[in-house]
JSON list of N, CA and C in Angstrom, two decimals:
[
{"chain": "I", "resi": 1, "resn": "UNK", "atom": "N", "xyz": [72.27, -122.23, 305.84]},
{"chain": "I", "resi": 1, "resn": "UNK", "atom": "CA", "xyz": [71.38, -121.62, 304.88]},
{"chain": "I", "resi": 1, "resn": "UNK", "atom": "C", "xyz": [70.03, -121.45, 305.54]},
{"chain": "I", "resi": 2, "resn": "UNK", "atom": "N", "xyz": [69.24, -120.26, 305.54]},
{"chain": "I", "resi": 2, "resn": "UNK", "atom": "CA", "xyz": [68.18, -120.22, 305.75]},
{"chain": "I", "resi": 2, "resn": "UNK", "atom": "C", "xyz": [66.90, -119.99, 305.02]},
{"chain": "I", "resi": 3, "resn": "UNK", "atom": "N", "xyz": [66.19, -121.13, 305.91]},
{"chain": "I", "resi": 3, "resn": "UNK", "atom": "CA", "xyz": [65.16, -122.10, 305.40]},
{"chain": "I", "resi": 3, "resn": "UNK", "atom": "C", "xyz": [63.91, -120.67, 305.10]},
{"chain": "I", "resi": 4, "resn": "UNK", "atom": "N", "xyz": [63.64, -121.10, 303.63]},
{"chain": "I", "resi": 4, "resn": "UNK", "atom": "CA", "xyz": [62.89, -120.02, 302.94]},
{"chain": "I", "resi": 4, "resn": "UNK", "atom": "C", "xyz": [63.34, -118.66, 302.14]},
{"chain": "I", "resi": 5, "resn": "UNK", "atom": "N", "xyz": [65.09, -118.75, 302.12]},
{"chain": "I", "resi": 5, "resn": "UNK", "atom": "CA", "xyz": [66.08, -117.85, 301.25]},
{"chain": "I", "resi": 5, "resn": "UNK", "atom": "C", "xyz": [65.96, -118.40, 299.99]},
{"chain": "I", "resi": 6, "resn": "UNK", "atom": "N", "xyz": [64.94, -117.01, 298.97]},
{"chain": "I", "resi": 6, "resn": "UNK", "atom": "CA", "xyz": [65.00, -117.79, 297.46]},
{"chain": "I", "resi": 6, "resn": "UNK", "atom": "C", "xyz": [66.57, -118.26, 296.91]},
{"chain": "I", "resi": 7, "resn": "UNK", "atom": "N", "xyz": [66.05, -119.42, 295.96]},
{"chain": "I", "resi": 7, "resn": "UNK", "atom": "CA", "xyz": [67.05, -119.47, 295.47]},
{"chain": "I", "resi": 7, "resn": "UNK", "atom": "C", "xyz": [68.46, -118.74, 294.63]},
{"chain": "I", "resi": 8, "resn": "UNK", "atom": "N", "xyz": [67.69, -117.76, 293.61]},
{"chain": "I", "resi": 8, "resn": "UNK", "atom": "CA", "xyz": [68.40, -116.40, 293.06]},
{"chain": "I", "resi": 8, "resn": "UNK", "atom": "C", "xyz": [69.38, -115.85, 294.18]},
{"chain": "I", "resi": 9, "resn": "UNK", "atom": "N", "xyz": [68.62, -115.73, 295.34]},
{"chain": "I", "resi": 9, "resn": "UNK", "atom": "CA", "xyz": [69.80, -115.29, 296.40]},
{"chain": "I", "resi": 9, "resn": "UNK", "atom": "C", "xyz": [70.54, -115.78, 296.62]},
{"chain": "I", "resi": 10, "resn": "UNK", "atom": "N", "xyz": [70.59, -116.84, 297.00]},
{"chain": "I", "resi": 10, "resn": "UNK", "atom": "CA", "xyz": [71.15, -118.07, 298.01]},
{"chain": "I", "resi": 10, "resn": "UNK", "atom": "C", "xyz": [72.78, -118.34, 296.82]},
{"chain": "I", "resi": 11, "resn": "UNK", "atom": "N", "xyz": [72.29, -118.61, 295.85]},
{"chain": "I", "resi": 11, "resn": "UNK", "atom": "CA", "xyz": [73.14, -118.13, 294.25]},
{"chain": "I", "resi": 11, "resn": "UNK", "atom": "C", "xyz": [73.97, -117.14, 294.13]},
{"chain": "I", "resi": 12, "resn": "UNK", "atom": "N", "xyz": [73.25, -116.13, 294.35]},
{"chain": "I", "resi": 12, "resn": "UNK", "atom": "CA", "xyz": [73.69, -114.76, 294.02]},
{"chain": "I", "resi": 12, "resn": "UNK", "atom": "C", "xyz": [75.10, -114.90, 295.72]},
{"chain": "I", "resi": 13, "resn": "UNK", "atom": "N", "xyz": [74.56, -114.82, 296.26]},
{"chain": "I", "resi": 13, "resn": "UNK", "atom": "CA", "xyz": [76.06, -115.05, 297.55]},
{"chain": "I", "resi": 13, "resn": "UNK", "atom": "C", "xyz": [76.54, -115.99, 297.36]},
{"chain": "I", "resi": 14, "resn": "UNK", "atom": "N", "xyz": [76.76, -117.08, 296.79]},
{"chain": "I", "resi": 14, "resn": "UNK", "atom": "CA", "xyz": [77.37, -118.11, 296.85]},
{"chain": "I", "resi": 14, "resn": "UNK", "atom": "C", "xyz": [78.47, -117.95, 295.83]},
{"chain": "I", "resi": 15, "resn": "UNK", "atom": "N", "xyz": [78.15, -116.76, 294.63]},
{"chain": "I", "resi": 15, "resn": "UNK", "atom": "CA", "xyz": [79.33, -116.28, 293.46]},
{"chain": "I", "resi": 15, "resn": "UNK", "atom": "C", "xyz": [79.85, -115.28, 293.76]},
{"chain": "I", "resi": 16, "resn": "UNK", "atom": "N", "xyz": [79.09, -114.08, 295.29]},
{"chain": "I", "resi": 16, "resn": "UNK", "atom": "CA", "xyz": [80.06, -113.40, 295.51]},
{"chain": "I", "resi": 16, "resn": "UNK", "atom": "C", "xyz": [80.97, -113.96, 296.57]},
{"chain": "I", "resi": 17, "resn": "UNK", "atom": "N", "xyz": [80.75, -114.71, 296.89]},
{"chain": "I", "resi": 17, "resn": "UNK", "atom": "CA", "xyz": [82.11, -115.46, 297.90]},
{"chain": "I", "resi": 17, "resn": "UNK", "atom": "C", "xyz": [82.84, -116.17, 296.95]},
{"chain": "I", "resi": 18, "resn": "UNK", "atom": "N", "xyz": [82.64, -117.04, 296.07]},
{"chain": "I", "resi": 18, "resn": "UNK", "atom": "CA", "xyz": [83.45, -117.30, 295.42]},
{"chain": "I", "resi": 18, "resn": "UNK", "atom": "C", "xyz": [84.39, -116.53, 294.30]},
{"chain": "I", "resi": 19, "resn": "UNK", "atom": "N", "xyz": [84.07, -115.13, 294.04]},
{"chain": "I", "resi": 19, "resn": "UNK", "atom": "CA", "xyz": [84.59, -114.25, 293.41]},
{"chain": "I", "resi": 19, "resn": "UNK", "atom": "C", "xyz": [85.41, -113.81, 294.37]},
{"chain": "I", "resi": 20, "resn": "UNK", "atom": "N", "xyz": [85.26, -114.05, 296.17]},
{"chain": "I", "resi": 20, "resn": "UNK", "atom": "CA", "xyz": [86.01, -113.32, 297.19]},
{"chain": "I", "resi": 20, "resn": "UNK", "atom": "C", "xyz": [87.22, -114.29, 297.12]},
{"chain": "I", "resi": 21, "resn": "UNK", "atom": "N", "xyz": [87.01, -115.39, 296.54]},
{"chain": "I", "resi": 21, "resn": "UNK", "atom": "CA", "xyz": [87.67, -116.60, 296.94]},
{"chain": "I", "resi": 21, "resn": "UNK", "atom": "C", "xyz": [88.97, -116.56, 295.75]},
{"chain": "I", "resi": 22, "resn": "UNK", "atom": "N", "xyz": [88.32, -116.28, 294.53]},
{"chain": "I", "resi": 22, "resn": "UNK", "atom": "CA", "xyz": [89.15, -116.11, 293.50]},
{"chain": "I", "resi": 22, "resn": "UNK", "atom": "C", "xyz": [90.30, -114.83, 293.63]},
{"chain": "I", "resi": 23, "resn": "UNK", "atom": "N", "xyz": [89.58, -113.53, 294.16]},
{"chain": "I", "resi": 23, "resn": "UNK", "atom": "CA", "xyz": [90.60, -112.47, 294.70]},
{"chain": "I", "resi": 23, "resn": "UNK", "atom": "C", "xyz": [91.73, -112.83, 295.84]},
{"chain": "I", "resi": 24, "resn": "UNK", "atom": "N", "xyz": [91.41, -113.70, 296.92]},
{"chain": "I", "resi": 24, "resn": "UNK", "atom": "CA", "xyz": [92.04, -114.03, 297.46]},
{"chain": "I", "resi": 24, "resn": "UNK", "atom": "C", "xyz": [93.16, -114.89, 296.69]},
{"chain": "I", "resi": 25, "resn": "UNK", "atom": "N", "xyz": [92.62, -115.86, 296.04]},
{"chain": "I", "resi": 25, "resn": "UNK", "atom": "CA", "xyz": [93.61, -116.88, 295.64]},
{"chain": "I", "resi": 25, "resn": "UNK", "atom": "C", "xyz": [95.18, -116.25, 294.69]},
{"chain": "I", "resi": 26, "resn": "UNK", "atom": "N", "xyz": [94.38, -115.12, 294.24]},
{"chain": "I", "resi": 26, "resn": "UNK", "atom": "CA", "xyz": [95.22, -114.69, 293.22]},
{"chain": "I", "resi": 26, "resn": "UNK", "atom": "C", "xyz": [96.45, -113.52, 293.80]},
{"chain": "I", "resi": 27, "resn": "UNK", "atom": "N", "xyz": [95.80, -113.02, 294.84]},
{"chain": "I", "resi": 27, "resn": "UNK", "atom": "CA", "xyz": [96.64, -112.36, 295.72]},
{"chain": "I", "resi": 27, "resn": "UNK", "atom": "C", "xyz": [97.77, -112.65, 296.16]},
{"chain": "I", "resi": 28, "resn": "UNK", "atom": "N", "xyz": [97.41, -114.23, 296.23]},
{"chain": "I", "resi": 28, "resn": "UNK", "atom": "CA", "xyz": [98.26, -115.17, 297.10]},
{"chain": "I", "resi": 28, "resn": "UNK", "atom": "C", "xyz": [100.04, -114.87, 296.38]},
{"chain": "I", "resi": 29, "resn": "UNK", "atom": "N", "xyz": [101.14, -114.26, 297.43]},
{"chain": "I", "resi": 29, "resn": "UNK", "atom": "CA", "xyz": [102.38, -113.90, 297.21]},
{"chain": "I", "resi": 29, "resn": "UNK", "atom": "C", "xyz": [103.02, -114.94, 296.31]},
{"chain": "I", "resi": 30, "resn": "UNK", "atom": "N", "xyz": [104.57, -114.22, 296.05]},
{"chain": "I", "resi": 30, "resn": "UNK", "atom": "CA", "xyz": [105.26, -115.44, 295.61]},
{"chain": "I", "resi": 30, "resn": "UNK", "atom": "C", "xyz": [106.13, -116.23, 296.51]},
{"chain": "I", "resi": 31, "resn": "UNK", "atom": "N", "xyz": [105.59, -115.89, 297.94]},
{"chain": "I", "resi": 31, "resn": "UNK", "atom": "CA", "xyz": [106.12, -116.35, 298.62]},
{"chain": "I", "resi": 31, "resn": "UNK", "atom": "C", "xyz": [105.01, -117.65, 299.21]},
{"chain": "I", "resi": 32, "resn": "UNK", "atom": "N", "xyz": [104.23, -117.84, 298.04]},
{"chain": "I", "resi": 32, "resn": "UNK", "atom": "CA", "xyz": [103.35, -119.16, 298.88]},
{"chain": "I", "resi": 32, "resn": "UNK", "atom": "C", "xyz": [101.89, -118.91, 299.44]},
{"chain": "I", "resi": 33, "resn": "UNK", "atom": "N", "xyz": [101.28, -119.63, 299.81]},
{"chain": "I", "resi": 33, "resn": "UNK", "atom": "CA", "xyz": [99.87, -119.32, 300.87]},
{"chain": "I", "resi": 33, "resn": "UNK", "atom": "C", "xyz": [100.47, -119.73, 302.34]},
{"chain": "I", "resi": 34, "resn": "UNK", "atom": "N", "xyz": [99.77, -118.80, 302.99]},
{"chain": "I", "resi": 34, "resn": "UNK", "atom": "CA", "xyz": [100.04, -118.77, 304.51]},
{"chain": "I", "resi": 34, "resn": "UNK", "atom": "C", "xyz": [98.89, -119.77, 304.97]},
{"chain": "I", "resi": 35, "resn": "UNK", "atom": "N", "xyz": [99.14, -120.56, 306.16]},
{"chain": "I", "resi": 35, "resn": "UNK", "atom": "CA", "xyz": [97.99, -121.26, 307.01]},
{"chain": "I", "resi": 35, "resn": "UNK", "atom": "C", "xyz": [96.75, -120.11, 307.45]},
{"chain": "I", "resi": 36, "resn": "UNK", "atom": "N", "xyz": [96.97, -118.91, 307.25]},
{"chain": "I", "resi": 36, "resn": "UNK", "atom": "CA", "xyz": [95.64, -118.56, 307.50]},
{"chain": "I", "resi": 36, "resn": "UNK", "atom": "C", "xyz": [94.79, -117.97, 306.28]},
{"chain": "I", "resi": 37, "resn": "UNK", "atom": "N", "xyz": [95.62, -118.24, 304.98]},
{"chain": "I", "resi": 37, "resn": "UNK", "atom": "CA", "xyz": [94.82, -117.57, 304.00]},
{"chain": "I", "resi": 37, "resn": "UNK", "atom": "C", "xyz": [94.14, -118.82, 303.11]},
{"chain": "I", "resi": 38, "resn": "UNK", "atom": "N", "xyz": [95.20, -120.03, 303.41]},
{"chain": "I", "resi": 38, "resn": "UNK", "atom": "CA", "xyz": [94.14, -121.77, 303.46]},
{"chain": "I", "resi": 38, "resn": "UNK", "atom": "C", "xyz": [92.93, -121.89, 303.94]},
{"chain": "I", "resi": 39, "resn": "UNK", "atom": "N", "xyz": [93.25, -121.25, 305.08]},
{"chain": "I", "resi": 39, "resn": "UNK", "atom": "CA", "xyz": [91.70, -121.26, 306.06]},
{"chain": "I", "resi": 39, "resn": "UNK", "atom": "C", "xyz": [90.48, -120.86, 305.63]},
{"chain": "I", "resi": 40, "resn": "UNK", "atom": "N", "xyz": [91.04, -119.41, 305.08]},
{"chain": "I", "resi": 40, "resn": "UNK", "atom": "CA", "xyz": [90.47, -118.32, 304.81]},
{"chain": "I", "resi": 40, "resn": "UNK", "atom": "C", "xyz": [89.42, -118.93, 303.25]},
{"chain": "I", "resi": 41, "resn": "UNK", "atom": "N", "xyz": [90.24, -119.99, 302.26]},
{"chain": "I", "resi": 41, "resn": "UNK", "atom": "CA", "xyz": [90.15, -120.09, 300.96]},
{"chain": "I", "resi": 41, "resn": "UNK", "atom": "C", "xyz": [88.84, -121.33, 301.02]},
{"chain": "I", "resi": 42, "resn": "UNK", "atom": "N", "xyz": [89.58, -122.50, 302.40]},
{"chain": "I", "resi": 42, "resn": "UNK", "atom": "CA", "xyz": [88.59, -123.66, 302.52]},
{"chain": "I", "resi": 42, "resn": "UNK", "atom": "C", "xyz": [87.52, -123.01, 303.01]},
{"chain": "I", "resi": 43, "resn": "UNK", "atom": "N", "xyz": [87.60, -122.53, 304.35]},
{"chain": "I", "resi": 43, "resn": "UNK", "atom": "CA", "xyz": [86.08, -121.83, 304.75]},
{"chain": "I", "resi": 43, "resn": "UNK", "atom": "C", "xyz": [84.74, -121.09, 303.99]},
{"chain": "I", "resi": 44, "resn": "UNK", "atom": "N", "xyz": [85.47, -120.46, 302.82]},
{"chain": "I", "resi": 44, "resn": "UNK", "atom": "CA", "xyz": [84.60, -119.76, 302.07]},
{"chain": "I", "resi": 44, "resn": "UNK", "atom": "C", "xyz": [84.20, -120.35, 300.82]},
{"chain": "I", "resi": 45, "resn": "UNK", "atom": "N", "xyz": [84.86, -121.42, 300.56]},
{"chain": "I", "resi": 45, "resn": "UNK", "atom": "CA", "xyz": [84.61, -122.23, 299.13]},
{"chain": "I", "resi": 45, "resn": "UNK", "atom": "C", "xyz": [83.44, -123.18, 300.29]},
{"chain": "I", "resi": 46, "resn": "UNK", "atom": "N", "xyz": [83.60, -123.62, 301.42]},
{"chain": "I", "resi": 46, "resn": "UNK", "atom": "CA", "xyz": [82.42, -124.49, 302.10]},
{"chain": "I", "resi": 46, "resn": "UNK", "atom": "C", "xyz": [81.78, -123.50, 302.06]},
{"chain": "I", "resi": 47, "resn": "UNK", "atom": "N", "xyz": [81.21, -122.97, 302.34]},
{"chain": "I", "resi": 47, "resn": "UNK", "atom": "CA", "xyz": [80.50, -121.68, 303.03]},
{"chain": "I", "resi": 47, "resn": "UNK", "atom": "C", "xyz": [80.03, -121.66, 301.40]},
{"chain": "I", "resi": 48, "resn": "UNK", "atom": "N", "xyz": [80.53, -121.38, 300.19]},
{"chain": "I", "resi": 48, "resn": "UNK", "atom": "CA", "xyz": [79.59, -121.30, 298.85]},
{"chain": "I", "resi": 48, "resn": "UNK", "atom": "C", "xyz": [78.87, -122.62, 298.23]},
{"chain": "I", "resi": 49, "resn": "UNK", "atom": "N", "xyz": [79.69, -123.37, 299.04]},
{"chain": "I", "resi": 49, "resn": "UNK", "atom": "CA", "xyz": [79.45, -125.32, 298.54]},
{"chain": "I", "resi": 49, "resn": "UNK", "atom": "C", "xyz": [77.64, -125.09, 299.46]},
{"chain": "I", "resi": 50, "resn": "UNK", "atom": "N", "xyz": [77.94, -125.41, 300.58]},
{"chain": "I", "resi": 50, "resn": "UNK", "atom": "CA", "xyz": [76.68, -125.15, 301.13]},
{"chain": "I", "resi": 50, "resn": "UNK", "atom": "C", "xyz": [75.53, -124.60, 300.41]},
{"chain": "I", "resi": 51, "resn": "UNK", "atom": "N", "xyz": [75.50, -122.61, 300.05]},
{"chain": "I", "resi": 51, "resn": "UNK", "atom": "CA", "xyz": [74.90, -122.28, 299.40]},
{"chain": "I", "resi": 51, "resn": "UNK", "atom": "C", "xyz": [74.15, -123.24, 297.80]},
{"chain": "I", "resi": 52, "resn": "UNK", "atom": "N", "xyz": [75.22, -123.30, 297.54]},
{"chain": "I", "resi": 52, "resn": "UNK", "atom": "CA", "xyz": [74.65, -123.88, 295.96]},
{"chain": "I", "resi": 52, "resn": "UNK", "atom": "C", "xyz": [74.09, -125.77, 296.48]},
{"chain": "I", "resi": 53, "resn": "UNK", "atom": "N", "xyz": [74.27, -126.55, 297.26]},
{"chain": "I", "resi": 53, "resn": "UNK", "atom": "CA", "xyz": [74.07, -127.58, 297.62]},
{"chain": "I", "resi": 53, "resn": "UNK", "atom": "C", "xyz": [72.74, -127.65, 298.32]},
{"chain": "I", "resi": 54, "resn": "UNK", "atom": "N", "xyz": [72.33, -126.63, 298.89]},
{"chain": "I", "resi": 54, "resn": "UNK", "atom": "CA", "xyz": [71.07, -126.33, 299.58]},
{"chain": "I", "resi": 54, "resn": "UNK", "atom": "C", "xyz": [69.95, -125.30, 298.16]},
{"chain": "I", "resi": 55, "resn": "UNK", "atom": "N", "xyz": [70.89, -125.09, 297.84]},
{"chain": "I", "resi": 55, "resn": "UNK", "atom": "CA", "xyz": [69.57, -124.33, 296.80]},
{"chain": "I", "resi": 55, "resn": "UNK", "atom": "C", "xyz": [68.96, -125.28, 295.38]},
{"chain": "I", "resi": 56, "resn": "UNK", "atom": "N", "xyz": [70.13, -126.39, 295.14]},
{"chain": "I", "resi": 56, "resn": "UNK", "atom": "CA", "xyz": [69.58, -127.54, 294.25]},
{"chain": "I", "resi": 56, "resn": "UNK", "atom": "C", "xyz": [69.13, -128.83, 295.03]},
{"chain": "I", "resi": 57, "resn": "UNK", "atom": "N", "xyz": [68.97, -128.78, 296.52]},
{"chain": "I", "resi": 57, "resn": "UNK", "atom": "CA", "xyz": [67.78, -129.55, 297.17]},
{"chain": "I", "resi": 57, "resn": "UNK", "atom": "C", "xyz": [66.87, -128.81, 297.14]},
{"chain": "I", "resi": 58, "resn": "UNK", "atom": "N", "xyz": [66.76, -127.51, 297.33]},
{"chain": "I", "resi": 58, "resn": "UNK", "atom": "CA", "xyz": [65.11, -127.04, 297.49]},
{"chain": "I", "resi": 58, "resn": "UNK", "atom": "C", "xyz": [64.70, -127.10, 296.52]},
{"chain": "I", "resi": 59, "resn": "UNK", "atom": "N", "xyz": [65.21, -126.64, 295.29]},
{"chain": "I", "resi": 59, "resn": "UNK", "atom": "CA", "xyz": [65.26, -126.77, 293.82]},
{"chain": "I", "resi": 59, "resn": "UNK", "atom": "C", "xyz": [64.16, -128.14, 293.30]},
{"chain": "I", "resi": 60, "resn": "UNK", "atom": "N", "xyz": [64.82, -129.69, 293.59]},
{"chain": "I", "resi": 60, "resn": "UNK", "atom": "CA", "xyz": [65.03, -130.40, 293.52]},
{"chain": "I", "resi": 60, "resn": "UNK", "atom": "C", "xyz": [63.28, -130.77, 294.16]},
{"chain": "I", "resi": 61, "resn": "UNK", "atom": "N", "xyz": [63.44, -130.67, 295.26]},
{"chain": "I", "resi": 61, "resn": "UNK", "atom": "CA", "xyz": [61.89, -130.80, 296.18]},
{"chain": "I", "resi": 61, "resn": "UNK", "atom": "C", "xyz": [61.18, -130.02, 295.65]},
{"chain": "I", "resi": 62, "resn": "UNK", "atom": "N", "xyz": [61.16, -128.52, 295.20]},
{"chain": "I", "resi": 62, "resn": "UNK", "atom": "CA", "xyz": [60.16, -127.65, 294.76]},
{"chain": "I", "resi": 62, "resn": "UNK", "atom": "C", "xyz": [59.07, -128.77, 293.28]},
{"chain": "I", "resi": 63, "resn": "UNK", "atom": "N", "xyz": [60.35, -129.15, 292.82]},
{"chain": "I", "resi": 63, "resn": "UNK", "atom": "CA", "xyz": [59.96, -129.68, 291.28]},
{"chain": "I", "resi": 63, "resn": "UNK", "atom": "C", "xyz": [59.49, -130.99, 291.65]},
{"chain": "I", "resi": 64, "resn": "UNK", "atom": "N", "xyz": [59.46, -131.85, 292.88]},
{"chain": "I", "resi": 64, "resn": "UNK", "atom": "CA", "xyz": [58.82, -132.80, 292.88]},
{"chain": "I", "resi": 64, "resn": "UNK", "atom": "C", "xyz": [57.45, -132.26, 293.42]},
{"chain": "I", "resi": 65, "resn": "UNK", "atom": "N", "xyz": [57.38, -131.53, 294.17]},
{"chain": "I", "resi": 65, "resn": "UNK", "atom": "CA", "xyz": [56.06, -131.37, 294.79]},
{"chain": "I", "resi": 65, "resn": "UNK", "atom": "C", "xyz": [55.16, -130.44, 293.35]},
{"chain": "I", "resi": 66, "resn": "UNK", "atom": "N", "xyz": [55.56, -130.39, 292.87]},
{"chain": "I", "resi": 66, "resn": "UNK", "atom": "CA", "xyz": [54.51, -129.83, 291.61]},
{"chain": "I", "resi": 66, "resn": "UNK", "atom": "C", "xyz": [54.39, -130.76, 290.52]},
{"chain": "I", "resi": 67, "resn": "UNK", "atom": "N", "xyz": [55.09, -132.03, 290.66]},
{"chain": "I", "resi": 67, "resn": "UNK", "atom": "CA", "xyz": [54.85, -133.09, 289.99]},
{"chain": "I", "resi": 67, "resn": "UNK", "atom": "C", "xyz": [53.32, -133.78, 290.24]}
]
């Protein structure tokens, strides 16, 4: 995450990957998930975990320093 990306943003990508994440999942055949569409599902759910985990620390610090 980069340092000084408002939060609204940081948000705002973190639901379109997880909306990428939900298309994917649902795609998924009836023949199962493949090892690379696992990959594909963990990588991008971290990759939104991050986002939202870094934007309720800055969050978090913003509101102490105006305390």
């Amino acid at each position: 995450v980069n340092a000084g990306m408002p939060v609204e943003e940081a948000l705002s990508r973190a639901s379109c990957i997880l909306g990428t994440v939900v298309d994917l999942a649902m795609n998924v055949g009836d023949d199962g998930i493949r090892g690379t569409e696992a990959f594909a599902i963990q990588y991008l759910v971290e990759m939104a975990k991050a986002l939202v985990d870094a934007s309720s620390v800055g969050e978090v610090a913003r509101e102490t320093a105006n305390e």
